[in-house]
Coordinates of C-alpha atoms and ligand atoms in Angstrom, one line a residue:
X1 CA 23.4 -22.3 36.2
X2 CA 21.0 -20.2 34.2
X3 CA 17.0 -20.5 34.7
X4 CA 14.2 -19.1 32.8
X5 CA 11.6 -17.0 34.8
X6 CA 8.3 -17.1 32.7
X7 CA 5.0 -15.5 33.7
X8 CA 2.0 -17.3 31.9
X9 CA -0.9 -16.5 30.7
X10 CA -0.3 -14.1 27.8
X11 CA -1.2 -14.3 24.6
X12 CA 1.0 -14.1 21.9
X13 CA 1.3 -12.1 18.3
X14 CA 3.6 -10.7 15.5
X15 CA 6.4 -12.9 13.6
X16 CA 9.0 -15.1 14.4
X17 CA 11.9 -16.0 12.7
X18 CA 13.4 -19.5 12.9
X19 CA 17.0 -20.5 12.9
X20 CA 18.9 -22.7 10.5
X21 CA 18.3 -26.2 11.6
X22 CA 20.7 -27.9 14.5
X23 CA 20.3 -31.1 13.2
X24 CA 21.2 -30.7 9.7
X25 CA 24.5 -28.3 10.8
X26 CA 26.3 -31.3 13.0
X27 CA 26.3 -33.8 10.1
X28 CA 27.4 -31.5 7.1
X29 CA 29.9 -30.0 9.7
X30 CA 31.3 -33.5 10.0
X31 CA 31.5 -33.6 6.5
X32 CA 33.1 -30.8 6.0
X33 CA 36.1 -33.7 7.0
X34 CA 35.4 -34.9 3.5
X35 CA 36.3 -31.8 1.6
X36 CA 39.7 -30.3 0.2
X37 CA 39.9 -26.6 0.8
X38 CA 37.5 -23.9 2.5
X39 CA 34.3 -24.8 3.4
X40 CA 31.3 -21.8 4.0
X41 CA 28.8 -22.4 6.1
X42 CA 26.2 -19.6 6.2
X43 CA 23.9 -18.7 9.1
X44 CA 25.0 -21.5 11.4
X45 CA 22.7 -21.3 14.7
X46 CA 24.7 -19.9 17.7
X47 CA 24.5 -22.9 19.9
X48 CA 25.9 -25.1 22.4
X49 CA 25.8 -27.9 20.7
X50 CA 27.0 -26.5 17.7
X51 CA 29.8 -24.6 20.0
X52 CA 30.9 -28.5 21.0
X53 CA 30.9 -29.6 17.2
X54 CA 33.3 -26.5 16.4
X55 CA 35.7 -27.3 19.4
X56 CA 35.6 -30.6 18.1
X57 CA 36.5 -30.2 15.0
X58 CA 39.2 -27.7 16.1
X59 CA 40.6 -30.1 18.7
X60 CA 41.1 -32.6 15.8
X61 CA 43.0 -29.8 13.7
X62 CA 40.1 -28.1 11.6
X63 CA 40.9 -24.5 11.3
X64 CA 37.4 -22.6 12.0
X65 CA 37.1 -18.9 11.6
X66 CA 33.9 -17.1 11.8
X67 CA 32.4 -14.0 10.2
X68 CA 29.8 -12.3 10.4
X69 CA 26.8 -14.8 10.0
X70 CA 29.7 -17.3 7.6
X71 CA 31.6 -20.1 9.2
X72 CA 35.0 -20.6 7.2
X73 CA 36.4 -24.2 7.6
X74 CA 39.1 -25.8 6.4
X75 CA 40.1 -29.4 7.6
X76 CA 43.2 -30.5 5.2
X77 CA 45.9 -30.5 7.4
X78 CA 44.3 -32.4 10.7
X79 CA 47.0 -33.3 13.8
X80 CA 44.9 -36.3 15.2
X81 CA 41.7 -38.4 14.0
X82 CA 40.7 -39.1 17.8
X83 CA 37.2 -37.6 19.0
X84 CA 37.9 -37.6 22.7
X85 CA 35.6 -38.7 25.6
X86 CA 35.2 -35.1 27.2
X87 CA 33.6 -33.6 23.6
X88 CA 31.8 -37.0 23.0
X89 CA 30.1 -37.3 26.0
X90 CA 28.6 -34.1 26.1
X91 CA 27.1 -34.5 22.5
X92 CA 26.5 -38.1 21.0
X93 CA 26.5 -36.3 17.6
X94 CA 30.2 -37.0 18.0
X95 CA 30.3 -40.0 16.7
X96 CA 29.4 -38.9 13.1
X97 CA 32.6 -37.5 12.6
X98 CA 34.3 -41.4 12.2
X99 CA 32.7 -42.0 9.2
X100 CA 34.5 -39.2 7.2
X101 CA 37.5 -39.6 9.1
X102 CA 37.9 -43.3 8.0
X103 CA 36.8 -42.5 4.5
X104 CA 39.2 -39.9 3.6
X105 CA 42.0 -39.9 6.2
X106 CA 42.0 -44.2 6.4
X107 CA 41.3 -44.1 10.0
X108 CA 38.9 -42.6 12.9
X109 CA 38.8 -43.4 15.8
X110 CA 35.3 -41.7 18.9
X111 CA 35.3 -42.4 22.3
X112 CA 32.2 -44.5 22.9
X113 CA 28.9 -42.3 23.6
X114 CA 27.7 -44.1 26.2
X115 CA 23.4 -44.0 27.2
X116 CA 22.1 -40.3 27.5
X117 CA 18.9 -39.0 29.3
X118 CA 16.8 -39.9 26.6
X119 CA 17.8 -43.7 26.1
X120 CA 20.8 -46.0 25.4
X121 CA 21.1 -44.6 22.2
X122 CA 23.7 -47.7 20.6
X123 CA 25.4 -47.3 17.4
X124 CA 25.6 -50.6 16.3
X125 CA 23.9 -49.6 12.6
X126 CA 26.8 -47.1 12.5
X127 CA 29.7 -49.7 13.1
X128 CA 27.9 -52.6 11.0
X129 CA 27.7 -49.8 7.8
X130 CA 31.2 -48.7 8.0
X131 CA 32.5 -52.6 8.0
X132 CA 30.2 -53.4 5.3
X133 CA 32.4 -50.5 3.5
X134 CA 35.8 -52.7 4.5
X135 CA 36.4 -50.6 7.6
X136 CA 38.1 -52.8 10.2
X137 CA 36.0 -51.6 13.4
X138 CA 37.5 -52.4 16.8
X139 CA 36.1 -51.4 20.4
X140 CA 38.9 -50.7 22.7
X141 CA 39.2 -48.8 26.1
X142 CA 36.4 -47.0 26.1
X143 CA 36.5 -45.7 22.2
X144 CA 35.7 -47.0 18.9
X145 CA 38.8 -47.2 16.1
X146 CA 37.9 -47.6 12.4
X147 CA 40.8 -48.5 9.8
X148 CA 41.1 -48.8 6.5
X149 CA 43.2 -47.8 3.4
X150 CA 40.3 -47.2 1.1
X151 CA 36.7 -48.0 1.7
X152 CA 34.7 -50.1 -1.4
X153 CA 31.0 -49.3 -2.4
X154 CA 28.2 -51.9 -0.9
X155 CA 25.2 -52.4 -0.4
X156 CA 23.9 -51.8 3.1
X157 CA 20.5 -52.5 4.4
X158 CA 19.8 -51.3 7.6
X159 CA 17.5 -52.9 10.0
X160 CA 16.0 -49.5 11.1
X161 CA 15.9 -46.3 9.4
X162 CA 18.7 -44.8 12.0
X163 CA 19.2 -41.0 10.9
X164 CA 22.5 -40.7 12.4
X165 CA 23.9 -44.4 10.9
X166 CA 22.3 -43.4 7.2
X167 CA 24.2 -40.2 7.6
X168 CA 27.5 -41.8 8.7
X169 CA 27.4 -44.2 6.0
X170 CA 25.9 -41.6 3.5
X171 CA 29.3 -39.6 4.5
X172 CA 31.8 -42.4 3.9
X173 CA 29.9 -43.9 0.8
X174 CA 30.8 -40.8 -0.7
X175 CA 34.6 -41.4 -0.7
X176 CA 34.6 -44.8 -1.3
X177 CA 35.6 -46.5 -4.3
X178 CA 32.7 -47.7 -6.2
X179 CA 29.0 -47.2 -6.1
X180 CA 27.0 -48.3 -2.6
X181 CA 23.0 -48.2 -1.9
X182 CA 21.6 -47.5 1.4
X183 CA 18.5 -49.5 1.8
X184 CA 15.8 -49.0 4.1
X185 CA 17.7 -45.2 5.0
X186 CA 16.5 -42.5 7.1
X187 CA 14.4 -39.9 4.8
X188 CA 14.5 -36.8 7.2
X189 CA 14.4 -33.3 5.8
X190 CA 18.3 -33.4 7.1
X191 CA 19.1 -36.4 5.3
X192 CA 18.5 -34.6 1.8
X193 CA 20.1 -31.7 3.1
X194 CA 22.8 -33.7 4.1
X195 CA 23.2 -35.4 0.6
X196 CA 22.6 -31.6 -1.1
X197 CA 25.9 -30.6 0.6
X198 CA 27.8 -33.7 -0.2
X199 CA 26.9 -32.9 -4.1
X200 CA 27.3 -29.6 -3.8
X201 CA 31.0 -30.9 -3.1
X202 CA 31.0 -32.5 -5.7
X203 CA 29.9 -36.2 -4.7
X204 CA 27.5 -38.1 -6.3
X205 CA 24.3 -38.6 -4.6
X206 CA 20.7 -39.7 -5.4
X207 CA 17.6 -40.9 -3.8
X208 CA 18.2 -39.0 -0.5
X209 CA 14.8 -38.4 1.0
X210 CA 13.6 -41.9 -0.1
X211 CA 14.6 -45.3 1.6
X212 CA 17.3 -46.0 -1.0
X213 CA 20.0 -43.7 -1.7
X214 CA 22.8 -44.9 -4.1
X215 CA 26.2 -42.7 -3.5
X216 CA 29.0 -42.8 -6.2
X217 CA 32.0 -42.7 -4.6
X218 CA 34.3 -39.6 -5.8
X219 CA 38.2 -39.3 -5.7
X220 CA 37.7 -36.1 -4.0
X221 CA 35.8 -34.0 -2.9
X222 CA 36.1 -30.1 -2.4
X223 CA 34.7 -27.1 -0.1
X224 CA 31.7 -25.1 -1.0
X225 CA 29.7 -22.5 0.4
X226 CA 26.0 -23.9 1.6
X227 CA 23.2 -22.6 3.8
X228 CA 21.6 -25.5 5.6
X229 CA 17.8 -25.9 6.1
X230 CA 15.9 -24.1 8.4
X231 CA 14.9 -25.8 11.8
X232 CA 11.6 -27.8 11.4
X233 CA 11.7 -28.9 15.4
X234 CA 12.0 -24.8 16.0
X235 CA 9.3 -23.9 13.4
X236 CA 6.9 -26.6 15.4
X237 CA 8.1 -25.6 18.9
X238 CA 7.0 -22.0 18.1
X239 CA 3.9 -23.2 16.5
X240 CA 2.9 -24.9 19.7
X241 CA 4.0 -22.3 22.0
X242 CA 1.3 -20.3 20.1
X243 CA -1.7 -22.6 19.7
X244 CA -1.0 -23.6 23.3
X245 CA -1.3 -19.8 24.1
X246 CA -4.3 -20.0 21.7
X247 CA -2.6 -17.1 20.0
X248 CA -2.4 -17.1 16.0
X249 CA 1.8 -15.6 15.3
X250 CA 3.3 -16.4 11.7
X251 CA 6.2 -18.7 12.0
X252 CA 8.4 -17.1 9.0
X253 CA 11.8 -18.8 7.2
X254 CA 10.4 -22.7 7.6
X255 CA 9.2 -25.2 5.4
X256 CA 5.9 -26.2 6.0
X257 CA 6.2 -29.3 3.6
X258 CA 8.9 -30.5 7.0
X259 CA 6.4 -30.4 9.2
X260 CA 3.0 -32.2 7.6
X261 CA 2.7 -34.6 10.2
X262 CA 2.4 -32.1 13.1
X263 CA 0.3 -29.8 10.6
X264 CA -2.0 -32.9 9.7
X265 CA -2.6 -33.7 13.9
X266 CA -3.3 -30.1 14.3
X267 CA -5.9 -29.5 12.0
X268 CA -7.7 -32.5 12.7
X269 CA -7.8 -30.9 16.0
X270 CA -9.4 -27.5 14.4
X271 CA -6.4 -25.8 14.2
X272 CA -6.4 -23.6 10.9
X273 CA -3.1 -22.3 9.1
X274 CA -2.3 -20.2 6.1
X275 CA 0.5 -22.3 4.5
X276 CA 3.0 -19.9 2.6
X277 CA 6.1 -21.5 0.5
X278 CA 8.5 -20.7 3.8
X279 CA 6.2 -19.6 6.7
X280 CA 3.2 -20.6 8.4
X281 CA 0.5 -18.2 10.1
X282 CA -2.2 -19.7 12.4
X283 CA -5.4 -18.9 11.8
X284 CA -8.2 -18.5 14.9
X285 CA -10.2 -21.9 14.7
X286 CA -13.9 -21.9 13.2
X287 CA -16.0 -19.8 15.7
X288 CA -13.0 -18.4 17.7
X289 CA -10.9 -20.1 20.3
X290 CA -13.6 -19.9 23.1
X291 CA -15.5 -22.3 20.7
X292 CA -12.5 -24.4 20.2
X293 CA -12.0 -24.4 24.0
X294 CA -15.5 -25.6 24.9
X295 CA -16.1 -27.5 21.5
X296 CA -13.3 -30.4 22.5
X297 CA -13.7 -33.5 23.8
X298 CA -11.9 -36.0 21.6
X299 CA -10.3 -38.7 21.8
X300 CA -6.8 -39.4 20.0
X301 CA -4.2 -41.7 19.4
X302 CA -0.7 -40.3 18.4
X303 CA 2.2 -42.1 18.0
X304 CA 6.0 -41.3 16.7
X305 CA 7.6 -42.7 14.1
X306 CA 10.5 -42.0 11.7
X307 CA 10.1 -39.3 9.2
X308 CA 7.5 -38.7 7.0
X309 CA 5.5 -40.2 10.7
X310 CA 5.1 -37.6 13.4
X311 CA 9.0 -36.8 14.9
X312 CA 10.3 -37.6 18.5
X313 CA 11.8 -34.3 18.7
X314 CA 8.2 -32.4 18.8
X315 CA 6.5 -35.3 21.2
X316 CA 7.6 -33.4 24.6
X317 CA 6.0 -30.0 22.9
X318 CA 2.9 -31.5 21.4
X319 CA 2.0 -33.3 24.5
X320 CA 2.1 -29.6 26.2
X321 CA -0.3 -28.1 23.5
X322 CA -2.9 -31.1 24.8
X323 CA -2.5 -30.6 28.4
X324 CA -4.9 -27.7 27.5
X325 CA -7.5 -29.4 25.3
X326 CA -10.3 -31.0 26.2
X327 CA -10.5 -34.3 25.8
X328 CA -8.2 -37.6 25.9
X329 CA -5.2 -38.2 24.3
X330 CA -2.2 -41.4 23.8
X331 CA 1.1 -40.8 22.9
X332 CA 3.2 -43.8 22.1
X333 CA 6.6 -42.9 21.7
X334 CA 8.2 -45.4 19.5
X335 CA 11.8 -44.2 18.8
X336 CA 13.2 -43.6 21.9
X337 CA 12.9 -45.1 25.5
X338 CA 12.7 -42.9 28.4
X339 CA 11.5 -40.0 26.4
X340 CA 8.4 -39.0 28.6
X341 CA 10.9 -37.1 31.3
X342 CA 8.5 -34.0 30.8
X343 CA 5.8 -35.7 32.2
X344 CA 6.8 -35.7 35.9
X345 CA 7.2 -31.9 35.2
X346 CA 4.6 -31.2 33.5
X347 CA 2.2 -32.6 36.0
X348 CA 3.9 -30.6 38.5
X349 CA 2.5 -27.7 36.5
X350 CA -0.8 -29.5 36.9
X351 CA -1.3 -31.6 33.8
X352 CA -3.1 -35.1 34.1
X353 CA -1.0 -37.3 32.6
X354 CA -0.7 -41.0 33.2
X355 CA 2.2 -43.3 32.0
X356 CA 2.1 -46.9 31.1
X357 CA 5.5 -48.3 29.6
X358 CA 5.6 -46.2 26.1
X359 CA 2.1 -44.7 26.2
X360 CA 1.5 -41.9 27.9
X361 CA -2.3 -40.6 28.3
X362 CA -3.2 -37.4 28.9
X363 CA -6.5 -35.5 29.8
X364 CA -6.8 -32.4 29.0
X365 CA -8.4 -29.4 29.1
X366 CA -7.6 -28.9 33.1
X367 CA -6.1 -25.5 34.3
X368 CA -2.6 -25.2 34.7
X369 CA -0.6 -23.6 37.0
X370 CA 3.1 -21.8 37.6
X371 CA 5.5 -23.9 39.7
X372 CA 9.4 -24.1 39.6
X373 CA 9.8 -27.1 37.1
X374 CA 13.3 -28.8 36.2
X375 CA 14.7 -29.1 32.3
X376 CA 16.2 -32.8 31.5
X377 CA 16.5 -32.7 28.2
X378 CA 16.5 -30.5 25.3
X379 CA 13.0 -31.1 23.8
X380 CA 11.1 -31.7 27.2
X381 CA 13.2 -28.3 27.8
X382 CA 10.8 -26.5 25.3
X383 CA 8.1 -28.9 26.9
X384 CA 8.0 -26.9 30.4
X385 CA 8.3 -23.7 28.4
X386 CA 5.2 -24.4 26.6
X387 CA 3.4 -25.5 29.2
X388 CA 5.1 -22.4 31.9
X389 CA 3.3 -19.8 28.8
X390 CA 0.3 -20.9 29.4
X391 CA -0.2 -21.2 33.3
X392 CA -1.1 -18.2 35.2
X393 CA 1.8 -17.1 37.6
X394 CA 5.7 -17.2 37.4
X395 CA 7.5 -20.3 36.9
X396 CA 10.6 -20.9 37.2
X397 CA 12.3 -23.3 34.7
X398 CA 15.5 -24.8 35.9
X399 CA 18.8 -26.0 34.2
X400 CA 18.2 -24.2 30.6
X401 CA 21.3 -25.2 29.3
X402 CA 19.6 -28.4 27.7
X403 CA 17.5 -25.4 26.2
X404 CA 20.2 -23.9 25.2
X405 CA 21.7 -26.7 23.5
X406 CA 19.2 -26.8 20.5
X407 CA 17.2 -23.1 20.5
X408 CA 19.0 -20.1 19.4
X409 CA 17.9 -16.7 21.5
X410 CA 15.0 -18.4 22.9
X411 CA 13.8 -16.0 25.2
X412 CA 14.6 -12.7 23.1
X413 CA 12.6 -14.5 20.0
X414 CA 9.4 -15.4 22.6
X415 CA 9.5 -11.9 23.8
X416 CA 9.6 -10.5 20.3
X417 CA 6.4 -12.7 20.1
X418 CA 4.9 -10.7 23.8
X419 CA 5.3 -13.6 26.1
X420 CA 7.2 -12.5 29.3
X421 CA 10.4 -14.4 29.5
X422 CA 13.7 -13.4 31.5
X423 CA 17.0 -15.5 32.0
X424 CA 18.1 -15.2 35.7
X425 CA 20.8 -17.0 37.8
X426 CA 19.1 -20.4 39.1
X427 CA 20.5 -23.0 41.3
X428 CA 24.1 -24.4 41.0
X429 CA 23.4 -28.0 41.6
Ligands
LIG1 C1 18.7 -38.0 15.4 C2 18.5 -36.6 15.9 C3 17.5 -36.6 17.1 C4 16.2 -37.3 16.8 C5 16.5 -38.7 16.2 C6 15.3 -39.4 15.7 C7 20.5 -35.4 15.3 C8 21.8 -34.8 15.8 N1 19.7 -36.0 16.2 O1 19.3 -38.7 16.4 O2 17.3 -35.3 17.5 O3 15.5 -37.5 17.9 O4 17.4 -38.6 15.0 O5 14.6 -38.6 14.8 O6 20.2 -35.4 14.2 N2 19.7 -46.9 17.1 C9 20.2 -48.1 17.2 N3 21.5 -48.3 16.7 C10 22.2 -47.4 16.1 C11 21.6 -46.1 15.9 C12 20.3 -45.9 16.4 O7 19.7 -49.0 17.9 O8 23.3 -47.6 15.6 C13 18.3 -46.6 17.6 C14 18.4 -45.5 18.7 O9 18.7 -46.1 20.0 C15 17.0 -45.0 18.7 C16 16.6 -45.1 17.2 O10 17.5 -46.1 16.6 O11 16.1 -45.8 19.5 C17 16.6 -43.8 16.5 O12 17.9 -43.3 16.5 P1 18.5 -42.5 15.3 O13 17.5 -42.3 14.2 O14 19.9 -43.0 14.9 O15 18.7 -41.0 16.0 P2 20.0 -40.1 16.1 O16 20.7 -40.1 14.8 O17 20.8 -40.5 17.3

């Protein structure tokens, strides 16, 4: 099992370029379901979760070719509409392929998900969206089985904006016969993408990026060539690997319109940026960073929230950068439970950090310091990273392959940035 050996305490400089996004690639490759003839993906991220997604599709009969940095895929002539337990439980993602299976092949049917490190993770709003479409759900041995011969239009209101259920439904809507309106939906950056790549299609989509989407349902619907988004969790990962380095880099190829909420946090920490259209350079704080090291001593409350509110997926990383601030901080993570595994790690590295149900406190400004830390998921993955660049001394970073599942060339793209980074053999436990 690989490991990351990092020696801390450089600072970093130059340009980084950030990868098309991981989250908007696994939805509009499950839609590629809904689509007659070849679909072209451009400049999908080499990754292991996007790896799973390709076997996945491949396993149900999707012919995938690759080229170059395109992804040709073609899914008309499919042997089986079963997602099987061995893909599925190594990717929860899985489960958003049922709702274009149902809509244009009358049936799908996912082995159940099951909890993952980060929380139980139902998909209840999932199942509950599809029937309200007229898909007869039924749980049975371990997987999920949706019928139908063809879905209607509704309207579905969903009791919390669930990104993967609004995508789901988003995907089967567009199939179904009749118009149907998502209310109370998702508005992610990889919702509208999402929606972009349906229309581009050919389906009919509007409102995506606000909490009601209407989707006309189409006859059919027919491959395109599309580039998804770039990767707003990367673009803030990198951002934070910097600041916490106190080292000003330019984060090229993002949008910094994705990321406001982290941007907003930042500078009311006296962070300074240059904002381009697609990149981001940080600029050295008012009076240098030795002023913004002793000049701390705030207090803060931060808490997540669905999207435009500050994301999950950069919690693990922020919560790094203030380990080395001074002054106090809360984090209330309201998304997900048991999404604070970084902070028996990070303490290990020597952060004070205190835990009280959903809250964590930190105080910060303390030294940190290399030890061997232990990866448990993907985002408290780039957690330890953060943290590892910053402490003086070698750390060694354990079970990378939850890195690996969600940041493309990691260590080649941080030592293009100067930080000392290697990939070594660690452990096989
Ligand atoms: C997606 C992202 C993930 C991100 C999350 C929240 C992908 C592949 N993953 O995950 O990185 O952290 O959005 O921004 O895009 N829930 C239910 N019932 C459901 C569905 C969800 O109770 O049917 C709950 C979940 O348990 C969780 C919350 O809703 O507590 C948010 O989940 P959701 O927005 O659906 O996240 P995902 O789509 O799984």
């Amino acid at each position: 099992m690989d490991k990351l050996l990092v020696e801390g305490g450089r600072s970093l400089s130059g340009k980084v370029h950030i990868s098309v996004s991981k989250n908007s690639s696994l939805p509009i490759m499950a839609a590629t379901l809904l689509g007659e003839g070849k679909t072209v993906l451009k400049d999908l991220p080499v990754l292991r979760d996007i790896q799973t997604f390709k076997q996945l599709l491949t396993n149900l009969g999707g012919v995938i070719e690759t080229k170059g940095r395109e992804t040709l895929m073609e899914s008309s002539s499919l042997k089986t509409f079963f997602a099987v337990y061995d893909i599925v439980k190594t990717m929860r993602a899985s489960i958003l392929v049922l709702g274009p299976l149902v809509a244009r092949y009358g049936m799908g049917k996912v082995s159940l998900p099951g909890g993952c490190a980060i929380g139980t993770r139902p998909i209840d709003l999932h199942l509950e969206g599809l029937e309200k479409l007229g898909a007869r759900v039924s749980l049975e041995a371990g997987h999920v089985l949706a019928k139908a011969s063809r879905l209607r239009g509704n309207r579905i209101a969903l009791p919390f904006p669930s990104v993967g259920a609004t995508e789901n439904v988003m995907m089967a809507s567009s199939l179904a016969h009749g118009e149907s309106v998502i209310e109370n939906a998702a508005r992610e950056p990889e919702i509208v993408d999402l929606a972009d790549f349906i229309n581009a299609m050919g389906g009919k989509i509007e409102g995506a990026g606000t909490s009601t989407i209407s989707i006309q349902g189409v006859e059919t619907l027919t491959g395109c060539s599309y580039r998804p988004i770039p990767d707003r969790i990367e673009a803030a990962t990198y951002l934070l690997a910097a600041l916490t380095c106190r080292s000003s880099i330019e984060v090229a190829g993002c949008i910094p319109d994705h990321i406001l909420s982290l941007l907003e946090i930042l500078e009311g920490l006296g962070c300074r940026f240059d904002r381009g259209e697609n990149s981001i350079r940080i600029q050295k704080p008012v009076g240098g960073w030795e002023h913004f090291d002793s000049a701390h001593g705030v207090s803060k409350i931060i808490e997540t929230g669905p999207y435009p509110s500050f994301p999950t997926d950069i919690q693990a990383q922020l919560m790094a950068f203030l380990t080395s601030i001074k002054g106090r901080f809360s984090i209330v993570e309201t998304i997900f439970e048991n999404r604070f595994m970084h902070v028996a790690e990070l303490r290990r590295l020597g952060a004070h950090i205190t835990l009280r149900g959903n809250r964590a406190v930190i105080e910060g400004g303390g030294e940190l310091w290399a030890a061997p830390v232990m990866c448990t998921d993907l985002r408290a993955s780039a957690a330890l990273v953060l943290a590892a660049l910053r402490a003086k001394g070698r750390s060694d970073i354990l079970r990378v392959y939850h890195l690996d599942r969600g940041y493309e060339r990691i260590e080649e793209k941080l030592r293009g940035l100067g930080a000392s980074v290697e990939r070594g053999e660690g452990p096989t436990v």
